[in-house]
Amino acid sequence: MTESTAIKPLQASAKQARKYVFDQIYASGSGHPGGSLSCIDVLVALYLGRIKPDKAWISRIDRDHVILSKGHAVPALYSVLALCDLIPEEELKTLRHLGSRLQGHPDRSRLAEVEMSTGSLGQGLSVGIGQAQILQTLGRDHFSFVILGDGELNSGQVWEAIAYAGSHQCRQVVAIIDANGIQNDGRVEDIQNITPYIPKLNAFGWAVTEINGQDMKEVVDAIDWATCDAPGDRPRCILAHTTKGAGVSFMENKVEWHSHALSDEEYQKACEEVMQ
């Protein structure tokens, strides 16, 4: 995999995906831009770099699975699904509208391409581990990827799942922590500081790699590592250090942009900055 043939197209797709996030939130008048922007690169690398899904992908058993456990960042997921031609681009502007398939949190009952209905934080990893165990039992060479927020790690269920996966050697689950340092009520370190994460995960039997989650090459390389044999019979975790509101000067590292509507001026400026 080379910079010119693989990474640059993914970087361009990430820019477009960020623009789609703004299109959605601007049209709906509400949403979560900050956390959507921080996990864009991970979602682009998974869907466009690794999975490359077709229309029949979601209905197959023999495939990778992706759960967006931090469901409030669903504009990022919808953006990437649009880039994969799994939903129409024009449908993005129906985010949070009455009757729309694109609800403010992932809703599998409305949109088949959503792996799991999420938004009540802390539940995604448990389901992802179940998927991984089924893949392992069936002898399938695929993985269940679960994207969690660092604020979400405050949920006790996450650590119960971490303990279970380690003790049962669930090697086909990959937890990706979107560590942007900010949650709804403030900075993660001020709400409930449970860092450092790596020694805790190691103690529960997980293999962990630490990356810059806004560097596409590092993200792609980490996914390659997580899906190879090197970590052995252990669950795998990618600790992705990211920036809340990544790519937009007036949003980056700002608590208030966890959940925030966009004015006309903010929408124009945000779109200009991410497409540069």
PDB file of N, CA, C and O in Angstrom, residues 21-22 24-25 28 30-40 43 67-79 95-96 102-107 114 116-124 147-155 176-186 188 242-245 254-260:
ATOM      1  N   VAL A  21     -20.968  16.047   6.527  1.00  0.00           N
ATOM      2  CA  VAL A  21     -21.405  16.231   7.926  1.00  0.00           C
ATOM      3  C   VAL A  21     -22.045  17.607   8.095  1.00  0.00           C
ATOM      4  O   VAL A  21     -23.118  17.752   8.700  1.00  0.00           O
ATOM      5  N   PHE A  22     -21.418  18.628   7.558  1.00  0.00           N
ATOM      6  CA  PHE A  22     -21.955  19.981   7.681  1.00  0.00           C
ATOM      7  C   PHE A  22     -23.264  20.136   6.912  1.00  0.00           C
ATOM      8  O   PHE A  22     -24.182  20.813   7.375  1.00  0.00           O
ATOM      9  N   GLN A  24     -25.512  17.933   6.479  1.00  0.00           N
ATOM     10  CA  GLN A  24     -26.562  17.297   7.275  1.00  0.00           C
ATOM     11  C   GLN A  24     -26.979  18.158   8.473  1.00  0.00           C
ATOM     12  O   GLN A  24     -28.170  18.406   8.691  1.00  0.00           O
ATOM     13  N   ILE A  25     -25.997  18.594   9.233  1.00  0.00           N
ATOM     14  CA  ILE A  25     -26.305  19.324  10.470  1.00  0.00           C
ATOM     15  C   ILE A  25     -26.883  20.700  10.165  1.00  0.00           C
ATOM     16  O   ILE A  25     -27.785  21.173  10.870  1.00  0.00           O
ATOM     17  N   SER A  28     -30.538  20.142   9.180  1.00  0.00           N
ATOM     18  CA  SER A  28     -31.407  19.693  10.273  1.00  0.00           C
ATOM     19  C   SER A  28     -31.538  20.726  11.381  1.00  0.00           C
ATOM     20  O   SER A  28     -32.502  20.707  12.156  1.00  0.00           O
ATOM     21  N   SER A  30     -29.607  20.813  13.907  1.00  0.00           N
ATOM     22  CA  SER A  30     -29.107  20.202  15.140  1.00  0.00           C
ATOM     23  C   SER A  30     -28.214  19.029  14.790  1.00  0.00           C
ATOM     24  O   SER A  30     -28.241  18.523  13.657  1.00  0.00           O
ATOM     25  N   GLY A  31     -27.424  18.589  15.760  1.00  0.00           N
ATOM     26  CA  GLY A  31     -26.544  17.453  15.526  1.00  0.00           C
ATOM     27  C   GLY A  31     -25.252  17.578  16.304  1.00  0.00           C
ATOM     28  O   GLY A  31     -25.071  18.501  17.100  1.00  0.00           O
ATOM     29  N   HIS A  32     -24.347  16.644  16.065  1.00  0.00           N
ATOM     30  CA  HIS A  32     -23.106  16.558  16.828  1.00  0.00           C
ATOM     31  C   HIS A  32     -21.907  16.653  15.878  1.00  0.00           C
ATOM     32  O   HIS A  32     -21.367  15.621  15.453  1.00  0.00           O
ATOM     33  N   PRO A  33     -21.469  17.854  15.556  1.00  0.00           N
ATOM     34  CA  PRO A  33     -20.364  17.982  14.603  1.00  0.00           C
ATOM     35  C   PRO A  33     -19.004  17.567  15.155  1.00  0.00           C
ATOM     36  O   PRO A  33     -18.218  16.934  14.452  1.00  0.00           O
ATOM     37  N   GLY A  34     -18.704  17.936  16.410  1.00  0.00           N
ATOM     38  CA  GLY A  34     -17.366  17.722  16.955  1.00  0.00           C
ATOM     39  C   GLY A  34     -16.912  16.280  16.908  1.00  0.00           C
ATOM     40  O   GLY A  34     -15.847  15.959  16.377  1.00  0.00           O
ATOM     41  N   GLY A  35     -17.712  15.390  17.472  1.00  0.00           N
ATOM     42  CA  GLY A  35     -17.361  13.974  17.517  1.00  0.00           C
ATOM     43  C   GLY A  35     -17.512  13.276  16.184  1.00  0.00           C
ATOM     44  O   GLY A  35     -16.905  12.224  15.960  1.00  0.00           O
ATOM     45  N   SER A  36     -18.327  13.835  15.293  1.00  0.00           N
ATOM     46  CA  SER A  36     -18.417  13.286  13.939  1.00  0.00           C
ATOM     47  C   SER A  36     -17.116  13.527  13.186  1.00  0.00           C
ATOM     48  O   SER A  36     -16.588  12.642  12.507  1.00  0.00           O
ATOM     49  N   LEU A  37     -16.570  14.734  13.326  1.00  0.00           N
ATOM     50  CA  LEU A  37     -15.343  15.068  12.606  1.00  0.00           C
ATOM     51  C   LEU A  37     -14.143  14.282  13.120  1.00  0.00           C
ATOM     52  O   LEU A  37     -13.235  13.946  12.353  1.00  0.00           O
ATOM     53  N   SER A  38     -14.134  13.966  14.424  1.00  0.00           N
ATOM     54  CA  SER A  38     -12.962  13.285  14.976  1.00  0.00           C
ATOM     55  C   SER A  38     -12.850  11.838  14.524  1.00  0.00           C
ATOM     56  O   SER A  38     -11.751  11.279  14.484  1.00  0.00           O
ATOM     57  N   CYS A  39     -13.964  11.195  14.158  1.00  0.00           N
ATOM     58  CA  CYS A  39     -13.898   9.783  13.763  1.00  0.00           C
ATOM     59  C   CYS A  39     -14.044   9.556  12.259  1.00  0.00           C
ATOM     60  O   CYS A  39     -14.107   8.417  11.799  1.00  0.00           O
ATOM     61  N   ILE A  40     -14.080  10.628  11.475  1.00  0.00           N
ATOM     62  CA  ILE A  40     -14.235  10.518  10.012  1.00  0.00           C
ATOM     63  C   ILE A  40     -13.133   9.670   9.387  1.00  0.00           C
ATOM     64  O   ILE A  40     -13.388   8.782   8.560  1.00  0.00           O
ATOM     65  N   LEU A  43     -13.617   5.937   9.928  1.00  0.00           N
ATOM     66  CA  LEU A  43     -14.712   5.380   9.139  1.00  0.00           C
ATOM     67  C   LEU A  43     -14.355   5.298   7.656  1.00  0.00           C
ATOM     68  O   LEU A  43     -14.676   4.310   6.986  1.00  0.00           O
ATOM     69  N   ILE A  67     -19.603  -1.330  14.022  1.00  0.00           N
ATOM     70  CA  ILE A  67     -20.583  -0.752  14.946  1.00  0.00           C
ATOM     71  C   ILE A  67     -20.086   0.612  15.402  1.00  0.00           C
ATOM     72  O   ILE A  67     -18.971   0.734  15.931  1.00  0.00           O
ATOM     73  N   LEU A  68     -20.894   1.646  15.171  1.00  0.00           N
ATOM     74  CA  LEU A  68     -20.595   2.979  15.691  1.00  0.00           C
ATOM     75  C   LEU A  68     -21.253   3.077  17.066  1.00  0.00           C
ATOM     76  O   LEU A  68     -22.403   3.492  17.194  1.00  0.00           O
ATOM     77  N   SER A  69     -20.516   2.665  18.089  1.00  0.00           N
ATOM     78  CA  SER A  69     -21.085   2.655  19.436  1.00  0.00           C
ATOM     79  C   SER A  69     -21.365   4.068  19.932  1.00  0.00           C
ATOM     80  O   SER A  69     -22.348   4.306  20.624  1.00  0.00           O
ATOM     81  N   LYS A  70     -20.496   5.019  19.562  1.00  0.00           N
ATOM     82  CA  LYS A  70     -20.746   6.429  19.902  1.00  0.00           C
ATOM     83  C   LYS A  70     -21.735   6.985  18.875  1.00  0.00           C
ATOM     84  O   LYS A  70     -21.389   7.735  17.957  1.00  0.00           O
ATOM     85  N   GLY A  71     -23.000   6.593  19.050  1.00  0.00           N
ATOM     86  CA  GLY A  71     -24.015   6.796  18.024  1.00  0.00           C
ATOM     87  C   GLY A  71     -24.343   8.239  17.704  1.00  0.00           C
ATOM     88  O   GLY A  71     -24.870   8.530  16.626  1.00  0.00           O
ATOM     89  N   HIS A  72     -24.023   9.173  18.613  1.00  0.00           N
ATOM     90  CA  HIS A  72     -24.309  10.586  18.328  1.00  0.00           C
ATOM     91  C   HIS A  72     -23.477  11.112  17.165  1.00  0.00           C
ATOM     92  O   HIS A  72     -23.805  12.141  16.574  1.00  0.00           O
ATOM     93  N   ALA A  73     -22.393  10.387  16.802  1.00  0.00           N
ATOM     94  CA  ALA A  73     -21.543  10.792  15.676  1.00  0.00           C
ATOM     95  C   ALA A  73     -22.030  10.217  14.357  1.00  0.00           C
ATOM     96  O   ALA A  73     -21.277  10.158  13.381  1.00  0.00           O
ATOM     97  N   VAL A  74     -23.309   9.848  14.307  1.00  0.00           N
ATOM     98  CA  VAL A  74     -23.831   9.175  13.108  1.00  0.00           C
ATOM     99  C   VAL A  74     -23.772  10.009  11.829  1.00  0.00           C
ATOM    100  O   VAL A  74     -23.715   9.433  10.737  1.00  0.00           O
ATOM    101  N   PRO A  75     -23.744  11.349  11.852  1.00  0.00           N
ATOM    102  CA  PRO A  75     -23.540  12.062  10.579  1.00  0.00           C
ATOM    103  C   PRO A  75     -22.272  11.610   9.854  1.00  0.00           C
ATOM    104  O   PRO A  75     -22.231  11.596   8.626  1.00  0.00           O
ATOM    105  N   ALA A  76     -21.246  11.245  10.616  1.00  0.00           N
ATOM    106  CA  ALA A  76     -20.018  10.740   9.996  1.00  0.00           C
ATOM    107  C   ALA A  76     -20.282   9.422   9.277  1.00  0.00           C
ATOM    108  O   ALA A  76     -19.803   9.193   8.166  1.00  0.00           O
ATOM    109  N   LEU A  77     -21.048   8.545   9.903  1.00  0.00           N
ATOM    110  CA  LEU A  77     -21.372   7.259   9.290  1.00  0.00           C
ATOM    111  C   LEU A  77     -22.216   7.450   8.036  1.00  0.00           C
ATOM    112  O   LEU A  77     -21.938   6.842   6.988  1.00  0.00           O
ATOM    113  N   TYR A  78     -23.241   8.298   8.120  1.00  0.00           N
ATOM    114  CA  TYR A  78     -24.070   8.550   6.939  1.00  0.00           C
ATOM    115  C   TYR A  78     -23.242   9.123   5.797  1.00  0.00           C
ATOM    116  O   TYR A  78     -23.448   8.780   4.624  1.00  0.00           O
ATOM    117  N   SER A  79     -22.293   9.993   6.125  1.00  0.00           N
ATOM    118  CA  SER A  79     -21.430  10.585   5.098  1.00  0.00           C
ATOM    119  C   SER A  79     -20.653   9.512   4.353  1.00  0.00           C
ATOM    120  O   SER A  79     -20.560   9.527   3.116  1.00  0.00           O
ATOM    121  N   LEU A  95     -31.406  14.449   7.521  1.00  0.00           N
ATOM    122  CA  LEU A  95     -30.998  14.088   8.884  1.00  0.00           C
ATOM    123  C   LEU A  95     -31.960  14.650   9.925  1.00  0.00           C
ATOM    124  O   LEU A  95     -32.297  15.834   9.896  1.00  0.00           O
ATOM    125  N   ARG A  96     -32.431  13.772  10.807  1.00  0.00           N
ATOM    126  CA  ARG A  96     -33.284  14.140  11.945  1.00  0.00           C
ATOM    127  C   ARG A  96     -34.666  14.645  11.531  1.00  0.00           C
ATOM    128  O   ARG A  96     -35.435  15.108  12.382  1.00  0.00           O
ATOM    129  N   LEU A 102     -32.627   8.633   8.223  1.00  0.00           N
ATOM    130  CA  LEU A 102     -31.395   9.111   8.845  1.00  0.00           C
ATOM    131  C   LEU A 102     -31.711   9.831  10.153  1.00  0.00           C
ATOM    132  O   LEU A 102     -31.826  11.061  10.208  1.00  0.00           O
ATOM    133  N   GLN A 103     -31.885   9.048  11.198  1.00  0.00           N
ATOM    134  CA  GLN A 103     -32.202   9.615  12.497  1.00  0.00           C
ATOM    135  C   GLN A 103     -30.941  10.159  13.178  1.00  0.00           C
ATOM    136  O   GLN A 103     -29.819   9.941  12.735  1.00  0.00           O
ATOM    137  N   GLY A 104     -31.135  10.871  14.276  1.00  0.00           N
ATOM    138  CA  GLY A 104     -30.019  11.517  14.978  1.00  0.00           C
ATOM    139  C   GLY A 104     -29.090  10.548  15.667  1.00  0.00           C
ATOM    140  O   GLY A 104     -27.987  10.920  16.088  1.00  0.00           O
ATOM    141  N   HIS A 105     -29.531   9.311  15.824  1.00  0.00           N
ATOM    142  CA  HIS A 105     -28.682   8.206  16.268  1.00  0.00           C
ATOM    143  C   HIS A 105     -28.974   7.025  15.345  1.00  0.00           C
ATOM    144  O   HIS A 105     -30.066   6.925  14.794  1.00  0.00           O
ATOM    145  N   PRO A 106     -28.023   6.126  15.158  1.00  0.00           N
ATOM    146  CA  PRO A 106     -28.226   5.023  14.208  1.00  0.00           C
ATOM    147  C   PRO A 106     -29.456   4.186  14.559  1.00  0.00           C
ATOM    148  O   PRO A 106     -29.622   3.765  15.703  1.00  0.00           O
ATOM    149  N   ASP A 107     -30.298   3.938  13.577  1.00  0.00           N
ATOM    150  CA  ASP A 107     -31.538   3.181  13.778  1.00  0.00           C
ATOM    151  C   ASP A 107     -31.614   2.081  12.721  1.00  0.00           C
ATOM    152  O   ASP A 107     -31.940   2.339  11.566  1.00  0.00           O
ATOM    153  N   VAL A 114     -27.125   0.218   8.711  1.00  0.00           N
ATOM    154  CA  VAL A 114     -26.691   0.443  10.089  1.00  0.00           C
ATOM    155  C   VAL A 114     -26.550  -0.916  10.777  1.00  0.00           C
ATOM    156  O   VAL A 114     -27.496  -1.709  10.807  1.00  0.00           O
ATOM    157  N   MET A 116     -26.022  -1.619  13.998  1.00  0.00           N
ATOM    158  CA  MET A 116     -26.661  -1.717  15.314  1.00  0.00           C
ATOM    159  C   MET A 116     -27.254  -0.365  15.671  1.00  0.00           C
ATOM    160  O   MET A 116     -26.638   0.676  15.435  1.00  0.00           O
ATOM    161  N   SER A 117     -28.434  -0.369  16.248  1.00  0.00           N
ATOM    162  CA  SER A 117     -29.019   0.862  16.787  1.00  0.00           C
ATOM    163  C   SER A 117     -28.255   1.228  18.052  1.00  0.00           C
ATOM    164  O   SER A 117     -28.220   0.455  19.015  1.00  0.00           O
ATOM    165  N   THR A 118     -27.628   2.403  18.034  1.00  0.00           N
ATOM    166  CA  THR A 118     -26.804   2.821  19.167  1.00  0.00           C
ATOM    167  C   THR A 118     -27.148   4.247  19.574  1.00  0.00           C
ATOM    168  O   THR A 118     -27.924   4.925  18.919  1.00  0.00           O
ATOM    169  N   GLY A 119     -26.534   4.695  20.641  1.00  0.00           N
ATOM    170  CA  GLY A 119     -26.800   6.034  21.151  1.00  0.00           C
ATOM    171  C   GLY A 119     -26.897   6.025  22.659  1.00  0.00           C
ATOM    172  O   GLY A 119     -26.514   6.981  23.326  1.00  0.00           O
ATOM    173  N   SER A 120     -27.415   4.944  23.207  1.00  0.00           N
ATOM    174  CA  SER A 120     -27.303   4.713  24.642  1.00  0.00           C
ATOM    175  C   SER A 120     -25.899   4.159  24.858  1.00  0.00           C
ATOM    176  O   SER A 120     -25.624   2.982  24.594  1.00  0.00           O
ATOM    177  N   LEU A 121     -25.000   5.017  25.307  1.00  0.00           N
ATOM    178  CA  LEU A 121     -23.575   4.707  25.251  1.00  0.00           C
ATOM    179  C   LEU A 121     -23.190   3.498  26.098  1.00  0.00           C
ATOM    180  O   LEU A 121     -23.749   3.256  27.151  1.00  0.00           O
ATOM    181  N   GLY A 122     -22.212   2.749  25.592  1.00  0.00           N
ATOM    182  CA  GLY A 122     -21.651   1.645  26.339  1.00  0.00           C
ATOM    183  C   GLY A 122     -22.039   0.276  25.857  1.00  0.00           C
ATOM    184  O   GLY A 122     -21.487  -0.731  26.310  1.00  0.00           O
ATOM    185  N   GLN A 123     -22.964   0.176  24.910  1.00  0.00           N
ATOM    186  CA  GLN A 123     -23.505  -1.126  24.539  1.00  0.00           C
ATOM    187  C   GLN A 123     -22.848  -1.754  23.311  1.00  0.00           C
ATOM    188  O   GLN A 123     -22.894  -2.971  23.121  1.00  0.00           O
ATOM    189  N   GLY A 124     -22.228  -0.956  22.483  1.00  0.00           N
ATOM    190  CA  GLY A 124     -21.743  -1.452  21.193  1.00  0.00           C
ATOM    191  C   GLY A 124     -20.684  -2.527  21.292  1.00  0.00           C
ATOM    192  O   GLY A 124     -20.677  -3.484  20.504  1.00  0.00           O
ATOM    193  N   ILE A 147     -16.409   1.260  17.186  1.00  0.00           N
ATOM    194  CA  ILE A 147     -15.864   2.597  17.419  1.00  0.00           C
ATOM    195  C   ILE A 147     -16.513   3.182  18.668  1.00  0.00           C
ATOM    196  O   ILE A 147     -17.736   3.355  18.732  1.00  0.00           O
ATOM    197  N   LEU A 148     -15.683   3.462  19.665  1.00  0.00           N
ATOM    198  CA  LEU A 148     -16.155   4.005  20.940  1.00  0.00           C
ATOM    199  C   LEU A 148     -15.564   5.389  21.164  1.00  0.00           C
ATOM    200  O   LEU A 148     -14.456   5.686  20.711  1.00  0.00           O
ATOM    201  N   GLY A 149     -16.286   6.221  21.917  1.00  0.00           N
ATOM    202  CA  GLY A 149     -15.734   7.492  22.351  1.00  0.00           C
ATOM    203  C   GLY A 149     -15.000   7.314  23.669  1.00  0.00           C
ATOM    204  O   GLY A 149     -15.288   6.391  24.433  1.00  0.00           O
ATOM    205  N   ASP A 150     -14.036   8.214  23.959  1.00  0.00           N
ATOM    206  CA  ASP A 150     -13.330   8.090  25.231  1.00  0.00           C
ATOM    207  C   ASP A 150     -14.245   8.449  26.401  1.00  0.00           C
ATOM    208  O   ASP A 150     -14.114   7.878  27.490  1.00  0.00           O
ATOM    209  N   GLY A 151     -15.207   9.343  26.189  1.00  0.00           N
ATOM    210  CA  GLY A 151     -16.192   9.607  27.233  1.00  0.00           C
ATOM    211  C   GLY A 151     -17.064   8.397  27.502  1.00  0.00           C
ATOM    212  O   GLY A 151     -17.512   8.164  28.640  1.00  0.00           O
ATOM    213  N   GLU A 152     -17.285   7.598  26.462  1.00  0.00           N
ATOM    214  CA  GLU A 152     -18.093   6.392  26.586  1.00  0.00           C
ATOM    215  C   GLU A 152     -17.446   5.359  27.501  1.00  0.00           C
ATOM    216  O   GLU A 152     -18.133   4.507  28.080  1.00  0.00           O
ATOM    217  N   LEU A 153     -16.120   5.457  27.672  1.00  0.00           N
ATOM    218  CA  LEU A 153     -15.415   4.502  28.523  1.00  0.00           C
ATOM    219  C   LEU A 153     -15.784   4.675  29.998  1.00  0.00           C
ATOM    220  O   LEU A 153     -15.404   3.854  30.833  1.00  0.00           O
ATOM    221  N   ASN A 154     -16.538   5.717  30.319  1.00  0.00           N
ATOM    222  CA  ASN A 154     -17.066   5.865  31.678  1.00  0.00           C
ATOM    223  C   ASN A 154     -18.133   4.819  31.981  1.00  0.00           C
ATOM    224  O   ASN A 154     -18.471   4.603  33.150  1.00  0.00           O
ATOM    225  N   SER A 155     -18.686   4.205  30.952  1.00  0.00           N
ATOM    226  CA  SER A 155     -19.760   3.226  31.136  1.00  0.00           C
ATOM    227  C   SER A 155     -19.186   1.901  31.630  1.00  0.00           C
ATOM    228  O   SER A 155     -18.283   1.334  31.009  1.00  0.00           O
ATOM    229  N   ILE A 176     -11.950   0.438  18.523  1.00  0.00           N
ATOM    230  CA  ILE A 176     -11.249   1.649  18.099  1.00  0.00           C
ATOM    231  C   ILE A 176     -11.741   2.794  18.984  1.00  0.00           C
ATOM    232  O   ILE A 176     -12.914   3.170  18.927  1.00  0.00           O
ATOM    233  N   ILE A 177     -10.864   3.289  19.824  1.00  0.00           N
ATOM    234  CA  ILE A 177     -11.231   4.362  20.753  1.00  0.00           C
ATOM    235  C   ILE A 177     -10.945   5.710  20.107  1.00  0.00           C
ATOM    236  O   ILE A 177      -9.799   6.039  19.799  1.00  0.00           O
ATOM    237  N   ASP A 178     -12.003   6.481  19.888  1.00  0.00           N
ATOM    238  CA  ASP A 178     -11.891   7.839  19.346  1.00  0.00           C
ATOM    239  C   ASP A 178     -11.613   8.768  20.527  1.00  0.00           C
ATOM    240  O   ASP A 178     -12.525   9.326  21.130  1.00  0.00           O
ATOM    241  N   ALA A 179     -10.349   8.908  20.855  1.00  0.00           N
ATOM    242  CA  ALA A 179      -9.945   9.647  22.058  1.00  0.00           C
ATOM    243  C   ALA A 179      -9.733  11.121  21.717  1.00  0.00           C
ATOM    244  O   ALA A 179      -8.606  11.582  21.551  1.00  0.00           O
ATOM    245  N   ASN A 180     -10.847  11.852  21.632  1.00  0.00           N
ATOM    246  CA  ASN A 180     -10.746  13.285  21.327  1.00  0.00           C
ATOM    247  C   ASN A 180     -10.718  14.157  22.577  1.00  0.00           C
ATOM    248  O   ASN A 180     -10.593  15.375  22.489  1.00  0.00           O
ATOM    249  N   GLY A 181     -10.839  13.538  23.752  1.00  0.00           N
ATOM    250  CA  GLY A 181     -10.635  14.252  25.007  1.00  0.00           C
ATOM    251  C   GLY A 181     -11.807  15.060  25.511  1.00  0.00           C
ATOM    252  O   GLY A 181     -11.713  15.682  26.576  1.00  0.00           O
ATOM    253  N   ILE A 182     -12.930  15.061  24.775  1.00  0.00           N
ATOM    254  CA  ILE A 182     -14.078  15.892  25.160  1.00  0.00           C
ATOM    255  C   ILE A 182     -15.353  15.076  25.086  1.00  0.00           C
ATOM    256  O   ILE A 182     -15.557  14.300  24.148  1.00  0.00           O
ATOM    257  N   GLN A 183     -16.212  15.208  26.075  1.00  0.00           N
ATOM    258  CA  GLN A 183     -17.527  14.592  26.055  1.00  0.00           C
ATOM    259  C   GLN A 183     -18.582  15.666  26.269  1.00  0.00           C
ATOM    260  O   GLN A 183     -18.273  16.860  26.330  1.00  0.00           O
ATOM    261  N   ASN A 184     -19.837  15.274  26.380  1.00  0.00           N
ATOM    262  CA  ASN A 184     -20.944  16.227  26.406  1.00  0.00           C
ATOM    263  C   ASN A 184     -20.798  17.293  27.497  1.00  0.00           C
ATOM    264  O   ASN A 184     -21.087  18.465  27.270  1.00  0.00           O
ATOM    265  N   ASP A 185     -20.338  16.889  28.676  1.00  0.00           N
ATOM    266  CA  ASP A 185     -20.322  17.797  29.824  1.00  0.00           C
ATOM    267  C   ASP A 185     -18.999  18.505  30.048  1.00  0.00           C
ATOM    268  O   ASP A 185     -18.867  19.290  30.985  1.00  0.00           O
ATOM    269  N   GLY A 186     -18.010  18.211  29.231  1.00  0.00           N
ATOM    270  CA  GLY A 186     -16.721  18.861  29.423  1.00  0.00           C
ATOM    271  C   GLY A 186     -15.580  17.976  28.968  1.00  0.00           C
ATOM    272  O   GLY A 186     -15.768  17.046  28.185  1.00  0.00           O
ATOM    273  N   VAL A 188     -12.873  15.087  29.184  1.00  0.00           N
ATOM    274  CA  VAL A 188     -12.922  13.740  29.756  1.00  0.00           C
ATOM    275  C   VAL A 188     -12.107  13.666  31.039  1.00  0.00           C
ATOM    276  O   VAL A 188     -12.530  13.063  32.026  1.00  0.00           O
ATOM    277  N   THR A 242      -7.413  11.780  18.686  1.00  0.00           N
ATOM    278  CA  THR A 242      -8.065  12.610  17.682  1.00  0.00           C
ATOM    279  C   THR A 242      -8.345  14.007  18.232  1.00  0.00           C
ATOM    280  O   THR A 242      -8.082  14.284  19.408  1.00  0.00           O
ATOM    281  N   THR A 243      -8.900  14.845  17.384  1.00  0.00           N
ATOM    282  CA  THR A 243      -9.242  16.212  17.764  1.00  0.00           C
ATOM    283  C   THR A 243     -10.732  16.425  17.564  1.00  0.00           C
ATOM    284  O   THR A 243     -11.256  16.193  16.474  1.00  0.00           O
ATOM    285  N   LYS A 244     -11.407  16.835  18.613  1.00  0.00           N
ATOM    286  CA  LYS A 244     -12.822  17.182  18.486  1.00  0.00           C
ATOM    287  C   LYS A 244     -12.955  18.322  17.477  1.00  0.00           C
ATOM    288  O   LYS A 244     -12.247  19.325  17.547  1.00  0.00           O
ATOM    289  N   GLY A 245     -13.842  18.162  16.499  1.00  0.00           N
ATOM    290  CA  GLY A 245     -14.011  19.196  15.483  1.00  0.00           C
ATOM    291  C   GLY A 245     -12.861  19.287  14.504  1.00  0.00           C
ATOM    292  O   GLY A 245     -12.618  20.357  13.922  1.00  0.00           O
ATOM    293  N   LYS A 254     -13.111  22.377  21.156  1.00  0.00           N
ATOM    294  CA  LYS A 254     -14.082  23.226  21.841  1.00  0.00           C
ATOM    295  C   LYS A 254     -15.235  22.354  22.364  1.00  0.00           C
ATOM    296  O   LYS A 254     -15.909  21.682  21.593  1.00  0.00           O
ATOM    297  N   VAL A 255     -15.450  22.396  23.673  1.00  0.00           N
ATOM    298  CA  VAL A 255     -16.503  21.595  24.303  1.00  0.00           C
ATOM    299  C   VAL A 255     -17.866  21.924  23.704  1.00  0.00           C
ATOM    300  O   VAL A 255     -18.694  21.036  23.479  1.00  0.00           O
ATOM    301  N   GLU A 256     -18.113  23.188  23.418  1.00  0.00           N
ATOM    302  CA  GLU A 256     -19.431  23.616  22.946  1.00  0.00           C
ATOM    303  C   GLU A 256     -19.797  23.044  21.581  1.00  0.00           C
ATOM    304  O   GLU A 256     -20.972  23.063  21.184  1.00  0.00           O
ATOM    305  N   TRP A 257     -18.808  22.512  20.850  1.00  0.00           N
ATOM    306  CA  TRP A 257     -19.108  21.941  19.537  1.00  0.00           C
ATOM    307  C   TRP A 257     -19.349  20.433  19.590  1.00  0.00           C
ATOM    308  O   TRP A 257     -19.415  19.777  18.559  1.00  0.00           O
ATOM    309  N   HIS A 258     -19.540  19.921  20.824  1.00  0.00           N
ATOM    310  CA  HIS A 258     -19.985  18.523  20.927  1.00  0.00           C
ATOM    311  C   HIS A 258     -21.347  18.384  20.256  1.00  0.00           C
ATOM    312  O   HIS A 258     -21.565  17.506  19.430  1.00  0.00           O
ATOM    313  N   SER A 259     -22.256  19.257  20.628  1.00  0.00           N
ATOM    314  CA  SER A 259     -23.586  19.296  20.006  1.00  0.00           C
ATOM    315  C   SER A 259     -23.904  20.756  19.715  1.00  0.00           C
ATOM    316  O   SER A 259     -23.988  21.567  20.633  1.00  0.00           O
ATOM    317  N   HIS A 260     -24.076  21.084  18.429  1.00  0.00           N
ATOM    318  CA  HIS A 260     -24.203  22.503  18.080  1.00  0.00           C
ATOM    319  C   HIS A 260     -24.742  22.608  16.659  1.00  0.00           C
ATOM    320  O   HIS A 260     -24.307  21.887  15.755  1.00  0.00           O
TER     321      HIS A 260
END
